[in-house]
Short mmCIF file of C-alpha atoms in Angstrom, two decimals:
data_model
loop_
_atom_site.label_atom_id
_atom_site.label_comp_id
_atom_site.label_asym_id
_atom_site.label_seq_id
_atom_site.Cartn_x
_atom_site.Cartn_y
_atom_site.Cartn_z
CA GLY A 1 -20.48 22.50 3.81
CA GLU A 2 -19.17 20.18 6.49
CA SER A 3 -15.45 19.84 6.78
CA VAL A 4 -12.56 18.74 8.91
CA GLY A 5 -9.75 21.23 9.32
CA LEU A 6 -6.58 21.88 11.23
CA HIS A 7 -5.56 24.84 13.35
CA LEU A 8 -1.84 24.73 12.49
CA PRO A 9 -0.48 23.69 9.12
CA THR A 10 3.10 23.27 10.40
CA LEU A 11 4.63 22.34 13.73
CA SER A 12 8.31 22.27 14.58
CA VAL A 13 9.52 20.66 17.82
CA GLN A 14 12.76 19.58 19.42
CA GLU A 15 13.55 15.91 19.74
CA GLY A 16 12.30 14.64 23.07
CA ASP A 17 9.58 17.27 23.43
CA ASN A 18 5.90 16.45 23.38
CA SER A 19 3.90 17.41 20.27
CA ILE A 20 0.26 18.38 20.07
CA ILE A 21 -1.52 18.45 16.73
CA ASN A 22 -5.01 19.91 16.63
CA CYS A 23 -8.02 19.32 14.44
CA ALA A 24 -11.43 20.98 14.29
CA TYR A 25 -14.47 19.37 12.75
CA SER A 26 -17.80 20.90 11.87
CA ASN A 27 -20.09 17.91 11.44
CA SER A 28 -21.86 17.47 14.76
CA ALA A 29 -23.00 14.01 13.59
CA SER A 30 -19.41 12.76 13.35
CA ASP A 31 -18.93 9.83 15.66
CA TYR A 32 -15.71 8.19 14.56
CA PHE A 33 -12.29 9.78 14.13
CA ILE A 34 -8.95 8.51 12.87
CA TRP A 35 -5.45 9.97 12.91
CA TYR A 36 -3.09 9.04 10.12
CA LYS A 37 0.64 9.68 9.60
CA GLN A 38 1.94 10.16 6.07
CA GLU A 39 5.62 10.20 5.25
CA SER A 40 6.79 11.77 2.02
CA GLY A 41 5.87 9.69 -1.03
CA LYS A 42 4.05 7.03 0.99
CA GLY A 43 0.48 6.12 1.79
CA PRO A 44 -1.14 7.21 5.07
CA GLN A 45 -0.45 4.96 8.02
CA PHE A 46 -3.02 4.41 10.77
CA ILE A 47 -2.00 5.79 14.17
CA ILE A 48 -5.01 5.74 16.45
CA ASP A 49 -8.78 6.06 16.34
CA ILE A 50 -11.51 7.14 18.73
CA ARG A 51 -15.28 6.88 18.81
CA SER A 52 -17.57 9.58 20.12
CA ASN A 53 -18.50 7.62 23.25
CA MET A 54 -14.95 8.25 24.49
CA ASP A 55 -13.05 11.46 25.19
CA LYS A 56 -9.56 10.00 25.44
CA ARG A 57 -7.69 7.07 24.07
CA GLN A 58 -4.04 6.13 24.49
CA GLY A 59 -1.67 4.16 22.32
CA GLN A 60 2.05 3.72 22.30
CA ARG A 61 3.45 7.26 22.85
CA VAL A 62 0.26 8.74 21.39
CA THR A 63 -2.94 10.02 22.96
CA VAL A 64 -6.03 11.26 21.18
CA LEU A 65 -8.40 13.65 22.94
CA LEU A 66 -11.91 14.34 21.74
CA ASN A 67 -13.94 17.34 22.88
CA LYS A 68 -17.38 16.99 21.38
CA THR A 69 -18.64 20.20 22.96
CA VAL A 70 -16.33 22.34 20.86
CA LYS A 71 -15.87 19.76 18.09
CA HIS A 72 -12.13 19.50 18.55
CA LEU A 73 -9.72 16.63 18.26
CA SER A 74 -6.05 16.52 19.21
CA LEU A 75 -3.17 14.10 18.82
CA GLN A 76 -0.46 14.16 21.45
CA ILE A 77 2.88 12.51 20.73
CA ALA A 78 5.14 11.96 23.73
CA ALA A 79 8.92 12.23 23.50
CA THR A 80 8.84 13.13 19.83
CA GLN A 81 11.51 11.45 17.73
CA PRO A 82 12.98 12.32 14.30
CA GLY A 83 11.07 9.36 12.86
CA ASP A 84 7.84 11.12 13.82
CA SER A 85 8.48 13.79 11.20
CA ALA A 86 5.60 13.52 8.72
CA VAL A 87 2.24 15.00 7.78
CA TYR A 88 -0.53 14.10 10.20
CA PHE A 89 -4.15 13.96 9.07
CA CYS A 90 -7.31 13.72 11.06
CA ALA A 91 -10.32 12.11 9.40
CA GLU A 92 -13.91 11.82 10.49
CA ILE A 93 -17.04 9.95 9.60
CA GLY A 94 -20.52 10.37 10.96
CA GLY A 95 -24.19 9.63 10.66
CA SER A 96 -25.21 7.57 7.69
CA ASN A 97 -22.29 8.85 5.66
CA TYR A 98 -19.86 6.01 5.09
CA LYS A 99 -17.16 8.26 3.70
CA LEU A 100 -14.13 9.46 5.62
CA THR A 101 -13.54 13.20 5.36
CA PHE A 102 -9.90 14.25 5.67
CA GLY A 103 -8.43 17.51 6.86
CA LYS A 104 -5.57 19.17 4.98
CA GLY A 105 -2.90 17.88 7.37
CA THR A 106 -0.21 19.26 9.68
CA LEU A 107 3.46 18.94 8.83
CA LEU A 108 5.41 17.93 11.93
CA THR A 109 9.16 18.55 11.83
CA VAL A 110 11.33 17.17 14.62
CA ASN A 111 14.66 18.90 15.09
CA PRO A 112 17.52 16.85 16.53
CA ASP B 1 2.39 -10.71 3.67
CA GLY B 2 -1.09 -9.28 3.89
CA GLY B 3 -1.71 -5.84 2.55
CA ILE B 4 -2.76 -3.51 -0.20
CA THR B 5 -0.68 -3.40 -3.35
CA GLN B 6 -0.85 -0.53 -5.79
CA SER B 7 0.86 -0.59 -9.15
CA PRO B 8 2.62 0.94 -10.86
CA LYS B 9 4.40 3.24 -8.42
CA TYR B 10 4.88 5.85 -11.16
CA LEU B 11 2.76 6.31 -14.28
CA PHE B 12 2.88 8.73 -17.15
CA ARG B 13 -0.07 9.61 -19.31
CA LYS B 14 -0.07 11.11 -22.76
CA GLU B 15 -2.78 13.57 -23.70
CA GLY B 16 -5.97 11.82 -24.78
CA GLN B 17 -4.90 8.51 -23.27
CA ASN B 18 -6.75 6.41 -20.72
CA VAL B 19 -4.62 4.81 -18.02
CA THR B 20 -5.52 2.23 -15.39
CA LEU B 21 -4.17 2.08 -11.87
CA SER B 22 -4.19 -1.25 -10.12
CA CYS B 23 -5.21 -1.91 -6.52
CA GLU B 24 -5.16 -5.40 -5.04
CA GLN B 25 -5.76 -6.44 -1.42
CA ASN B 26 -5.42 -9.81 0.26
CA LEU B 27 -6.94 -8.70 3.57
CA ASN B 28 -10.39 -10.10 2.70
CA HIS B 29 -11.80 -6.59 3.10
CA ASP B 30 -15.27 -5.86 1.80
CA ALA B 31 -14.90 -2.16 1.06
CA MET B 32 -12.35 -0.44 -1.16
CA TYR B 33 -11.71 3.22 -1.91
CA TRP B 34 -9.82 5.47 -4.32
CA TYR B 35 -8.53 8.86 -3.24
CA ARG B 36 -6.69 11.62 -5.00
CA GLN B 37 -4.08 13.73 -3.20
CA ASP B 38 -2.71 16.96 -4.61
CA PRO B 39 0.47 18.57 -3.23
CA GLY B 40 -0.01 19.95 0.26
CA GLN B 41 -3.62 18.83 0.35
CA GLY B 42 -5.73 16.26 2.07
CA LEU B 43 -7.31 13.24 0.42
CA ARG B 44 -10.39 13.55 -1.76
CA LEU B 45 -12.62 10.56 -2.48
CA ILE B 46 -13.00 9.54 -6.12
CA TYR B 47 -14.96 6.27 -5.96
CA TYR B 48 -15.74 3.64 -3.38
CA SER B 49 -17.13 0.13 -3.30
CA GLN B 50 -18.70 -1.45 -0.25
CA ILE B 51 -19.27 -4.85 -1.86
CA VAL B 52 -18.33 -6.77 -4.98
CA ASN B 53 -20.14 -5.68 -8.17
CA ASP B 54 -21.23 -2.41 -6.59
CA PHE B 55 -19.59 1.01 -6.40
CA GLN B 56 -20.53 4.63 -5.81
CA LYS B 57 -19.18 7.99 -6.90
CA GLY B 58 -17.25 9.99 -4.40
CA ASP B 59 -16.73 13.74 -4.33
CA ILE B 60 -14.61 14.05 -7.50
CA ALA B 61 -15.66 11.15 -9.78
CA GLU B 62 -15.74 13.09 -13.05
CA GLY B 63 -13.15 11.81 -15.50
CA TYR B 64 -12.63 8.53 -13.62
CA SER B 65 -14.14 5.07 -13.81
CA VAL B 66 -13.86 1.91 -11.71
CA SER B 67 -14.95 -1.71 -11.60
CA ARG B 68 -15.29 -4.21 -8.77
CA GLU B 69 -15.57 -7.65 -10.35
CA LYS B 70 -13.55 -9.36 -7.64
CA LYS B 71 -13.40 -8.76 -3.91
CA GLU B 72 -9.63 -8.31 -3.93
CA SER B 73 -9.38 -5.92 -6.89
CA PHE B 74 -10.57 -2.35 -7.49
CA PRO B 75 -8.87 -0.83 -10.56
CA LEU B 76 -9.20 2.87 -11.32
CA THR B 77 -9.17 4.21 -14.88
CA VAL B 78 -8.20 7.81 -15.43
CA THR B 79 -9.90 8.76 -18.67
CA SER B 80 -9.02 11.45 -21.19
CA ALA B 81 -11.96 13.43 -19.80
CA GLN B 82 -9.92 14.10 -16.65
CA LYS B 83 -8.13 17.29 -17.69
CA ASN B 84 -5.90 17.62 -14.65
CA PRO B 85 -4.87 14.07 -13.75
CA THR B 86 -1.46 14.82 -12.23
CA ALA B 87 -1.71 13.74 -8.60
CA PHE B 88 -0.88 11.04 -6.08
CA TYR B 89 -3.54 8.30 -6.13
CA LEU B 90 -4.22 6.24 -3.03
CA CYS B 91 -6.23 3.07 -2.67
CA ALA B 92 -7.64 1.97 0.66
CA SER B 93 -9.68 -0.89 2.02
CA LYS B 94 -11.50 -1.83 5.19
CA THR B 95 -13.48 -4.66 6.61
CA GLY B 96 -17.12 -4.58 7.46
CA GLY B 97 -18.65 -2.94 4.40
CA THR B 98 -20.56 0.00 5.83
CA ALA B 99 -19.17 -0.29 9.36
CA LYS B 100 -17.16 2.66 10.66
CA ASN B 101 -13.68 1.40 11.15
CA ILE B 102 -10.10 1.81 10.03
CA GLN B 103 -9.23 2.25 6.38
CA TYR B 104 -5.83 0.88 5.44
CA PHE B 105 -3.90 2.43 2.58
CA GLY B 106 -1.60 1.25 -0.15
CA ALA B 107 1.69 2.95 -1.03
CA GLY B 108 0.16 5.04 -3.82
CA THR B 109 0.64 5.66 -7.53
CA ARG B 110 2.04 8.95 -8.74
CA LEU B 111 0.51 9.92 -12.08
CA SER B 112 2.04 12.58 -14.28
CA VAL B 113 1.11 13.95 -17.68
CA LEU B 114 3.70 13.93 -20.48
#
């Protein structure tokens, strides 16, 4: 079946370093992608999104890169802070399917 | 404040009991969604509604029921047929019905079995 998955389930970085969280997707019809941040016991919080007509999009301290050739998505966080510690999910939607499909998530831990 | 409100935050279910989780949004969003999240897992879609008085089953609808009588409300009932209901339940909404855009989430309800 089609799925969205993550290369690394956990990532530990030092405060101030840049973080890169990766995501692979298998549905070639996917044309819209969202990154969410989820802190413990809370609902997912929107970070940034990207459509398939773009290969890069930047927000505040975050950049999403989309490589449609290899069906890979990444989230880059600049100058990672302790408050960035959370689980990060990528989600995708494509074709006539109106449902978001979520990956399992990556736990980011920022060490002071 | 605009947003999505889920209640209660914690809920306990006795065996054989139906329980209802509330989700209310004042964002004027057309579409609403219910997800289930198990520990260390991603979100799985239970039910969704793209417009008032209409809803569709998601990937894991068995043992659950919903209604969408008002645009701002999308309650989820966990029935006694759901044999493993312990999970974190998340409600989401978005504008634009079938349009592909951001889903916004509530704070969740944690359901446990007594």
